[in-house]
Amino acid sequence: MEANKTILQMKYARIVAIFAKESGLSLEDALAFFYDSDTYKLISEGVADMHCRSDEYLADELMLEYKE
């Protein structure tokens, strides 16, 4: 299933905001990390319907990547 591009962009913004708050990164650094992450690739490619997961879940996935 492919998600609407505008809705995905809004979801990305929410995920990055949550991730920035949890990680202590600036929004700019959190956004840069997000766009280089495996999580972003999975969401944008529609793998396993990752875009259907909650913003908090996806931010937690980013945190796991960040801690590696």
PDB file of N, CA, C and O in Angstrom:
ATOM      1  N   MET A   1       0.847  -1.178   0.000  1.00  0.00           N
ATOM      2  CA  MET A   1       0.000   0.000   0.000  1.00  0.00           C
ATOM      3  C   MET A   1       0.891   1.240   0.000  1.00  0.00           C
ATOM      4  O   MET A   1       1.896   1.308   0.692  1.00  0.00           O
ATOM      5  N   GLU A   2       0.489   2.224  -0.771  1.00  0.00           N
ATOM      6  CA  GLU A   2       1.270   3.454  -0.843  1.00  0.00           C
ATOM      7  C   GLU A   2       0.501   4.578  -0.160  1.00  0.00           C
ATOM      8  O   GLU A   2      -0.681   4.777  -0.417  1.00  0.00           O
ATOM      9  N   ALA A   3       1.181   5.288   0.706  1.00  0.00           N
ATOM     10  CA  ALA A   3       0.550   6.382   1.451  1.00  0.00           C
ATOM     11  C   ALA A   3       0.611   7.671   0.643  1.00  0.00           C
ATOM     12  O   ALA A   3       1.490   7.863  -0.192  1.00  0.00           O
ATOM     13  N   ASN A   4      -0.312   8.562   0.922  1.00  0.00           N
ATOM     14  CA  ASN A   4      -0.340   9.884   0.307  1.00  0.00           C
ATOM     15  C   ASN A   4       0.922  10.641   0.704  1.00  0.00           C
ATOM     16  O   ASN A   4       1.287  10.682   1.877  1.00  0.00           O
ATOM     17  N   LYS A   5       1.579  11.249  -0.281  1.00  0.00           N
ATOM     18  CA  LYS A   5       2.867  11.914  -0.036  1.00  0.00           C
ATOM     19  C   LYS A   5       2.747  13.075   0.953  1.00  0.00           C
ATOM     20  O   LYS A   5       3.625  13.273   1.794  1.00  0.00           O
ATOM     21  N   THR A   6       1.678  13.845   0.889  1.00  0.00           N
ATOM     22  CA  THR A   6       1.494  14.970   1.809  1.00  0.00           C
ATOM     23  C   THR A   6       1.316  14.472   3.233  1.00  0.00           C
ATOM     24  O   THR A   6       1.906  15.010   4.176  1.00  0.00           O
ATOM     25  N   ILE A   7       0.529  13.430   3.392  1.00  0.00           N
ATOM     26  CA  ILE A   7       0.304  12.860   4.719  1.00  0.00           C
ATOM     27  C   ILE A   7       1.605  12.292   5.280  1.00  0.00           C
ATOM     28  O   ILE A   7       1.909  12.446   6.462  1.00  0.00           O
ATOM     29  N   LEU A   8       2.402  11.657   4.412  1.00  0.00           N
ATOM     30  CA  LEU A   8       3.695  11.131   4.862  1.00  0.00           C
ATOM     31  C   LEU A   8       4.616  12.252   5.328  1.00  0.00           C
ATOM     32  O   LEU A   8       5.297  12.111   6.346  1.00  0.00           O
ATOM     33  N   GLN A   9       4.649  13.366   4.613  1.00  0.00           N
ATOM     34  CA  GLN A   9       5.494  14.488   5.016  1.00  0.00           C
ATOM     35  C   GLN A   9       5.086  15.011   6.396  1.00  0.00           C
ATOM     36  O   GLN A   9       5.940  15.344   7.228  1.00  0.00           O
ATOM     37  N   MET A  10       3.785  15.076   6.644  1.00  0.00           N
ATOM     38  CA  MET A  10       3.298  15.522   7.951  1.00  0.00           C
ATOM     39  C   MET A  10       3.694  14.517   9.032  1.00  0.00           C
ATOM     40  O   MET A  10       4.073  14.902  10.141  1.00  0.00           O
ATOM     41  N   LYS A  11       3.620  13.232   8.703  1.00  0.00           N
ATOM     42  CA  LYS A  11       4.017  12.188   9.657  1.00  0.00           C
ATOM     43  C   LYS A  11       5.509  12.288   9.955  1.00  0.00           C
ATOM     44  O   LYS A  11       5.920  12.192  11.108  1.00  0.00           O
ATOM     45  N   TYR A  12       6.320  12.509   8.923  1.00  0.00           N
ATOM     46  CA  TYR A  12       7.757  12.664   9.118  1.00  0.00           C
ATOM     47  C   TYR A  12       8.046  13.803  10.095  1.00  0.00           C
ATOM     48  O   TYR A  12       8.902  13.673  10.974  1.00  0.00           O
ATOM     49  N   ALA A  13       7.350  14.906   9.931  1.00  0.00           N
ATOM     50  CA  ALA A  13       7.570  16.073  10.810  1.00  0.00           C
ATOM     51  C   ALA A  13       7.262  15.723  12.265  1.00  0.00           C
ATOM     52  O   ALA A  13       8.014  16.110  13.176  1.00  0.00           O
ATOM     53  N   ARG A  14       6.177  14.978  12.490  1.00  0.00           N
ATOM     54  CA  ARG A  14       5.829  14.585  13.861  1.00  0.00           C
ATOM     55  C   ARG A  14       6.862  13.622  14.436  1.00  0.00           C
ATOM     56  O   ARG A  14       7.263  13.747  15.599  1.00  0.00           O
ATOM     57  N   ILE A  15       7.307  12.663  13.629  1.00  0.00           N
ATOM     58  CA  ILE A  15       8.306  11.695  14.077  1.00  0.00           C
ATOM     59  C   ILE A  15       9.603  12.405  14.453  1.00  0.00           C
ATOM     60  O   ILE A  15      10.190  12.140  15.509  1.00  0.00           O
ATOM     61  N   VAL A  16      10.047  13.318  13.605  1.00  0.00           N
ATOM     62  CA  VAL A  16      11.298  14.042  13.851  1.00  0.00           C
ATOM     63  C   VAL A  16      11.184  14.887  15.119  1.00  0.00           C
ATOM     64  O   VAL A  16      12.121  14.940  15.920  1.00  0.00           O
ATOM     65  N   ALA A  17      10.043  15.523  15.332  1.00  0.00           N
ATOM     66  CA  ALA A  17       9.853  16.340  16.535  1.00  0.00           C
ATOM     67  C   ALA A  17       9.942  15.482  17.793  1.00  0.00           C
ATOM     68  O   ALA A  17      10.600  15.864  18.776  1.00  0.00           O
ATOM     69  N   ILE A  18       9.321  14.326  17.775  1.00  0.00           N
ATOM     70  CA  ILE A  18       9.379  13.411  18.930  1.00  0.00           C
ATOM     71  C   ILE A  18      10.810  12.928  19.136  1.00  0.00           C
ATOM     72  O   ILE A  18      11.327  12.930  20.256  1.00  0.00           O
ATOM     73  N   PHE A  19      11.457  12.528  18.052  1.00  0.00           N
ATOM     74  CA  PHE A  19      12.827  12.029  18.127  1.00  0.00           C
ATOM     75  C   PHE A  19      13.781  13.110  18.647  1.00  0.00           C
ATOM     76  O   PHE A  19      14.641  12.829  19.486  1.00  0.00           O
ATOM     77  N   ALA A  20      13.629  14.331  18.184  1.00  0.00           N
ATOM     78  CA  ALA A  20      14.488  15.431  18.633  1.00  0.00           C
ATOM     79  C   ALA A  20      14.338  15.645  20.133  1.00  0.00           C
ATOM     80  O   ALA A  20      15.333  15.812  20.853  1.00  0.00           O
ATOM     81  N   LYS A  21      13.112  15.610  20.605  1.00  0.00           N
ATOM     82  CA  LYS A  21      12.861  15.811  22.042  1.00  0.00           C
ATOM     83  C   LYS A  21      13.473  14.683  22.867  1.00  0.00           C
ATOM     84  O   LYS A  21      14.112  14.935  23.889  1.00  0.00           O
ATOM     85  N   GLU A  22      13.281  13.441  22.418  1.00  0.00           N
ATOM     86  CA  GLU A  22      13.790  12.292  23.173  1.00  0.00           C
ATOM     87  C   GLU A  22      15.310  12.195  23.145  1.00  0.00           C
ATOM     88  O   GLU A  22      15.923  11.770  24.121  1.00  0.00           O
ATOM     89  N   SER A  23      15.914  12.576  22.030  1.00  0.00           N
ATOM     90  CA  SER A  23      17.361  12.417  21.877  1.00  0.00           C
ATOM     91  C   SER A  23      18.151  13.636  22.344  1.00  0.00           C
ATOM     92  O   SER A  23      19.352  13.534  22.566  1.00  0.00           O
ATOM     93  N   GLY A  24      17.473  14.772  22.457  1.00  0.00           N
ATOM     94  CA  GLY A  24      18.166  15.995  22.823  1.00  0.00           C
ATOM     95  C   GLY A  24      18.841  16.683  21.643  1.00  0.00           C
ATOM     96  O   GLY A  24      19.562  17.664  21.823  1.00  0.00           O
ATOM     97  N   LEU A  25      18.617  16.173  20.443  1.00  0.00           N
ATOM     98  CA  LEU A  25      19.181  16.781  19.242  1.00  0.00           C
ATOM     99  C   LEU A  25      18.349  17.996  18.832  1.00  0.00           C
ATOM    100  O   LEU A  25      17.164  18.081  19.162  1.00  0.00           O
ATOM    101  N   SER A  26      18.965  18.886  18.081  1.00  0.00           N
ATOM    102  CA  SER A  26      18.193  19.983  17.498  1.00  0.00           C
ATOM    103  C   SER A  26      17.282  19.400  16.419  1.00  0.00           C
ATOM    104  O   SER A  26      17.515  18.280  15.933  1.00  0.00           O
ATOM    105  N   LEU A  27      16.265  20.141  16.044  1.00  0.00           N
ATOM    106  CA  LEU A  27      15.370  19.665  14.983  1.00  0.00           C
ATOM    107  C   LEU A  27      16.143  19.423  13.687  1.00  0.00           C
ATOM    108  O   LEU A  27      15.869  18.446  12.975  1.00  0.00           O
ATOM    109  N   GLU A  28      17.099  20.289  13.392  1.00  0.00           N
ATOM    110  CA  GLU A  28      17.878  20.147  12.167  1.00  0.00           C
ATOM    111  C   GLU A  28      18.707  18.863  12.179  1.00  0.00           C
ATOM    112  O   GLU A  28      18.751  18.127  11.185  1.00  0.00           O
ATOM    113  N   ASP A  29      19.357  18.587  13.308  1.00  0.00           N
ATOM    114  CA  ASP A  29      20.168  17.368  13.422  1.00  0.00           C
ATOM    115  C   ASP A  29      19.287  16.120  13.421  1.00  0.00           C
ATOM    116  O   ASP A  29      19.651  15.100  12.834  1.00  0.00           O
ATOM    117  N   ALA A  30      18.147  16.203  14.086  1.00  0.00           N
ATOM    118  CA  ALA A  30      17.215  15.071  14.109  1.00  0.00           C
ATOM    119  C   ALA A  30      16.689  14.792  12.705  1.00  0.00           C
ATOM    120  O   ALA A  30      16.571  13.632  12.299  1.00  0.00           O
ATOM    121  N   LEU A  31      16.394  15.843  11.956  1.00  0.00           N
ATOM    122  CA  LEU A  31      15.902  15.683  10.587  1.00  0.00           C
ATOM    123  C   LEU A  31      16.974  15.055   9.702  1.00  0.00           C
ATOM    124  O   LEU A  31      16.679  14.136   8.922  1.00  0.00           O
ATOM    125  N   ALA A  32      18.203  15.512   9.840  1.00  0.00           N
ATOM    126  CA  ALA A  32      19.308  14.949   9.059  1.00  0.00           C
ATOM    127  C   ALA A  32      19.483  13.460   9.373  1.00  0.00           C
ATOM    128  O   ALA A  32      19.649  12.638   8.456  1.00  0.00           O
ATOM    129  N   PHE A  33      19.441  13.110  10.663  1.00  0.00           N
ATOM    130  CA  PHE A  33      19.569  11.708  11.050  1.00  0.00           C
ATOM    131  C   PHE A  33      18.411  10.897  10.483  1.00  0.00           C
ATOM    132  O   PHE A  33      18.608   9.797   9.959  1.00  0.00           O
ATOM    133  N   PHE A  34      17.207  11.434  10.585  1.00  0.00           N
ATOM    134  CA  PHE A  34      16.012  10.740  10.099  1.00  0.00           C
ATOM    135  C   PHE A  34      16.139  10.391   8.623  1.00  0.00           C
ATOM    136  O   PHE A  34      15.906   9.252   8.222  1.00  0.00           O
ATOM    137  N   TYR A  35      16.524  11.357   7.790  1.00  0.00           N
ATOM    138  CA  TYR A  35      16.590  11.113   6.350  1.00  0.00           C
ATOM    139  C   TYR A  35      17.724  10.173   5.954  1.00  0.00           C
ATOM    140  O   TYR A  35      17.702   9.614   4.861  1.00  0.00           O
ATOM    141  N   ASP A  36      18.690   9.941   6.840  1.00  0.00           N
ATOM    142  CA  ASP A  36      19.757   8.972   6.584  1.00  0.00           C
ATOM    143  C   ASP A  36      19.490   7.615   7.232  1.00  0.00           C
ATOM    144  O   ASP A  36      20.301   6.698   7.104  1.00  0.00           O
ATOM    145  N   SER A  37      18.366   7.479   7.913  1.00  0.00           N
ATOM    146  CA  SER A  37      18.100   6.271   8.704  1.00  0.00           C
ATOM    147  C   SER A  37      17.465   5.147   7.886  1.00  0.00           C
ATOM    148  O   SER A  37      16.838   5.364   6.847  1.00  0.00           O
ATOM    149  N   ASP A  38      17.637   3.935   8.407  1.00  0.00           N
ATOM    150  CA  ASP A  38      16.961   2.771   7.825  1.00  0.00           C
ATOM    151  C   ASP A  38      15.452   2.881   8.026  1.00  0.00           C
ATOM    152  O   ASP A  38      14.679   2.445   7.166  1.00  0.00           O
ATOM    153  N   THR A  39      15.060   3.466   9.147  1.00  0.00           N
ATOM    154  CA  THR A  39      13.626   3.636   9.425  1.00  0.00           C
ATOM    155  C   THR A  39      12.960   4.461   8.339  1.00  0.00           C
ATOM    156  O   THR A  39      11.889   4.095   7.839  1.00  0.00           O
ATOM    157  N   TYR A  40      13.588   5.571   7.949  1.00  0.00           N
ATOM    158  CA  TYR A  40      13.030   6.408   6.882  1.00  0.00           C
ATOM    159  C   TYR A  40      12.912   5.611   5.585  1.00  0.00           C
ATOM    160  O   TYR A  40      11.893   5.673   4.897  1.00  0.00           O
ATOM    161  N   LYS A  41      13.946   4.844   5.256  1.00  0.00           N
ATOM    162  CA  LYS A  41      13.919   4.056   4.023  1.00  0.00           C
ATOM    163  C   LYS A  41      12.760   3.077   4.027  1.00  0.00           C
ATOM    164  O   LYS A  41      12.056   2.927   3.024  1.00  0.00           O
ATOM    165  N   LEU A  42      12.553   2.413   5.153  1.00  0.00           N
ATOM    166  CA  LEU A  42      11.457   1.452   5.247  1.00  0.00           C
ATOM    167  C   LEU A  42      10.093   2.135   5.118  1.00  0.00           C
ATOM    168  O   LEU A  42       9.197   1.629   4.440  1.00  0.00           O
ATOM    169  N   ILE A  43       9.939   3.282   5.770  1.00  0.00           N
ATOM    170  CA  ILE A  43       8.670   4.004   5.704  1.00  0.00           C
ATOM    171  C   ILE A  43       8.412   4.476   4.279  1.00  0.00           C
ATOM    172  O   ILE A  43       7.326   4.269   3.725  1.00  0.00           O
ATOM    173  N   SER A  44       9.400   5.114   3.678  1.00  0.00           N
ATOM    174  CA  SER A  44       9.209   5.716   2.358  1.00  0.00           C
ATOM    175  C   SER A  44       9.002   4.672   1.261  1.00  0.00           C
ATOM    176  O   SER A  44       8.328   4.941   0.266  1.00  0.00           O
ATOM    177  N   GLU A  45       9.553   3.481   1.451  1.00  0.00           N
ATOM    178  CA  GLU A  45       9.381   2.409   0.476  1.00  0.00           C
ATOM    179  C   GLU A  45       8.120   1.584   0.739  1.00  0.00           C
ATOM    180  O   GLU A  45       7.791   0.691  -0.038  1.00  0.00           O
ATOM    181  N   GLY A  46       7.443   1.855   1.834  1.00  0.00           N
ATOM    182  CA  GLY A  46       6.207   1.142   2.149  1.00  0.00           C
ATOM    183  C   GLY A  46       6.421  -0.278   2.637  1.00  0.00           C
ATOM    184  O   GLY A  46       5.504  -1.090   2.614  1.00  0.00           O
ATOM    185  N   VAL A  47       7.633  -0.580   3.093  1.00  0.00           N
ATOM    186  CA  VAL A  47       7.955  -1.922   3.572  1.00  0.00           C
ATOM    187  C   VAL A  47       7.164  -2.213   4.852  1.00  0.00           C
ATOM    188  O   VAL A  47       7.162  -1.413   5.782  1.00  0.00           O
ATOM    189  N   ALA A  48       6.509  -3.351   4.866  1.00  0.00           N
ATOM    190  CA  ALA A  48       5.763  -3.834   6.032  1.00  0.00           C
ATOM    191  C   ALA A  48       4.771  -2.797   6.571  1.00  0.00           C
ATOM    192  O   ALA A  48       4.468  -2.794   7.752  1.00  0.00           O
ATOM    193  N   ASP A  49       4.299  -1.939   5.694  1.00  0.00           N
ATOM    194  CA  ASP A  49       3.339  -0.891   6.088  1.00  0.00           C
ATOM    195  C   ASP A  49       3.822  -0.106   7.303  1.00  0.00           C
ATOM    196  O   ASP A  49       3.055   0.224   8.206  1.00  0.00           O
ATOM    197  N   MET A  50       5.109   0.213   7.316  1.00  0.00           N
ATOM    198  CA  MET A  50       5.686   0.977   8.436  1.00  0.00           C
ATOM    199  C   MET A  50       4.988   2.315   8.621  1.00  0.00           C
ATOM    200  O   MET A  50       4.892   2.803   9.741  1.00  0.00           O
ATOM    201  N   HIS A  51       4.491   2.895   7.530  1.00  0.00           N
ATOM    202  CA  HIS A  51       3.824   4.198   7.630  1.00  0.00           C
ATOM    203  C   HIS A  51       2.534   4.121   8.438  1.00  0.00           C
ATOM    204  O   HIS A  51       2.015   5.146   8.858  1.00  0.00           O
ATOM    205  N   CYS A  52       2.046   2.913   8.668  1.00  0.00           N
ATOM    206  CA  CYS A  52       0.821   2.728   9.457  1.00  0.00           C
ATOM    207  C   CYS A  52       1.107   2.676  10.963  1.00  0.00           C
ATOM    208  O   CYS A  52       0.182   2.742  11.761  1.00  0.00           O
ATOM    209  N   ARG A  53       2.350   2.549  11.325  1.00  0.00           N
ATOM    210  CA  ARG A  53       2.717   2.494  12.752  1.00  0.00           C
ATOM    211  C   ARG A  53       2.595   3.877  13.374  1.00  0.00           C
ATOM    212  O   ARG A  53       2.638   4.886  12.688  1.00  0.00           O
ATOM    213  N   SER A  54       2.489   3.913  14.682  1.00  0.00           N
ATOM    214  CA  SER A  54       2.320   5.199  15.371  1.00  0.00           C
ATOM    215  C   SER A  54       3.599   6.020  15.287  1.00  0.00           C
ATOM    216  O   SER A  54       4.700   5.489  15.121  1.00  0.00           O
ATOM    217  N   ASP A  55       3.438   7.327  15.416  1.00  0.00           N
ATOM    218  CA  ASP A  55       4.579   8.239  15.401  1.00  0.00           C
ATOM    219  C   ASP A  55       5.553   7.898  16.522  1.00  0.00           C
ATOM    220  O   ASP A  55       6.774   7.918  16.331  1.00  0.00           O
ATOM    221  N   GLU A  56       5.013   7.570  17.688  1.00  0.00           N
ATOM    222  CA  GLU A  56       5.848   7.247  18.843  1.00  0.00           C
ATOM    223  C   GLU A  56       6.661   5.975  18.600  1.00  0.00           C
ATOM    224  O   GLU A  56       7.841   5.905  18.945  1.00  0.00           O
ATOM    225  N   TYR A  57       6.030   4.983  18.015  1.00  0.00           N
ATOM    226  CA  TYR A  57       6.727   3.733  17.702  1.00  0.00           C
ATOM    227  C   TYR A  57       7.888   3.995  16.755  1.00  0.00           C
ATOM    228  O   TYR A  57       8.999   3.511  16.961  1.00  0.00           O
ATOM    229  N   LEU A  58       7.634   4.777  15.713  1.00  0.00           N
ATOM    230  CA  LEU A  58       8.665   5.060  14.724  1.00  0.00           C
ATOM    231  C   LEU A  58       9.783   5.927  15.305  1.00  0.00           C
ATOM    232  O   LEU A  58      10.955   5.734  14.977  1.00  0.00           O
ATOM    233  N   ALA A  59       9.440   6.845  16.199  1.00  0.00           N
ATOM    234  CA  ALA A  59      10.465   7.641  16.882  1.00  0.00           C
ATOM    235  C   ALA A  59      11.322   6.732  17.766  1.00  0.00           C
ATOM    236  O   ALA A  59      12.548   6.914  17.852  1.00  0.00           O
ATOM    237  N   ASP A  60      10.701   5.745  18.404  1.00  0.00           N
ATOM    238  CA  ASP A  60      11.455   4.779  19.210  1.00  0.00           C
ATOM    239  C   ASP A  60      12.397   3.960  18.334  1.00  0.00           C
ATOM    240  O   ASP A  60      13.524   3.657  18.744  1.00  0.00           O
ATOM    241  N   GLU A  61      11.953   3.595  17.135  1.00  0.00           N
ATOM    242  CA  GLU A  61      12.824   2.873  16.204  1.00  0.00           C
ATOM    243  C   GLU A  61      14.033   3.734  15.835  1.00  0.00           C
ATOM    244  O   GLU A  61      15.149   3.237  15.747  1.00  0.00           O
ATOM    245  N   LEU A  62      13.797   5.024  15.628  1.00  0.00           N
ATOM    246  CA  LEU A  62      14.900   5.944  15.353  1.00  0.00           C
ATOM    247  C   LEU A  62      15.884   5.998  16.526  1.00  0.00           C
ATOM    248  O   LEU A  62      17.098   6.033  16.332  1.00  0.00           O
ATOM    249  N   MET A  63      15.348   6.035  17.744  1.00  0.00           N
ATOM    250  CA  MET A  63      16.202   6.065  18.941  1.00  0.00           C
ATOM    251  C   MET A  63      17.090   4.822  18.994  1.00  0.00           C
ATOM    252  O   MET A  63      18.271   4.903  19.341  1.00  0.00           O
ATOM    253  N   LEU A  64      16.520   3.673  18.652  1.00  0.00           N
ATOM    254  CA  LEU A  64      17.318   2.444  18.649  1.00  0.00           C
ATOM    255  C   LEU A  64      18.461   2.554  17.633  1.00  0.00           C
ATOM    256  O   LEU A  64      19.591   2.158  17.936  1.00  0.00           O
ATOM    257  N   GLU A  65      18.168   3.106  16.458  1.00  0.00           N
ATOM    258  CA  GLU A  65      19.218   3.301  15.456  1.00  0.00           C
ATOM    259  C   GLU A  65      20.258   4.298  15.951  1.00  0.00           C
ATOM    260  O   GLU A  65      21.448   4.120  15.738  1.00  0.00           O
ATOM    261  N   TYR A  66      19.788   5.351  16.589  1.00  0.00           N
ATOM    262  CA  TYR A  66      20.679   6.424  17.064  1.00  0.00           C
ATOM    263  C   TYR A  66      21.647   5.906  18.121  1.00  0.00           C
ATOM    264  O   TYR A  66      22.811   6.284  18.146  1.00  0.00           O
ATOM    265  N   LYS A  67      21.177   5.000  18.970  1.00  0.00           N
ATOM    266  CA  LYS A  67      22.004   4.469  20.046  1.00  0.00           C
ATOM    267  C   LYS A  67      23.036   3.458  19.563  1.00  0.00           C
ATOM    268  O   LYS A  67      23.947   3.125  20.299  1.00  0.00           O
ATOM    269  N   GLU A  68      22.872   2.959  18.336  1.00  0.00           N
ATOM    270  CA  GLU A  68      23.807   1.952  17.812  1.00  0.00           C
ATOM    271  C   GLU A  68      25.150   2.529  17.481  1.00  0.00           C
ATOM    272  O   GLU A  68      25.435   3.559  17.150  1.00  0.00           O
TER     273      GLU A  68
END
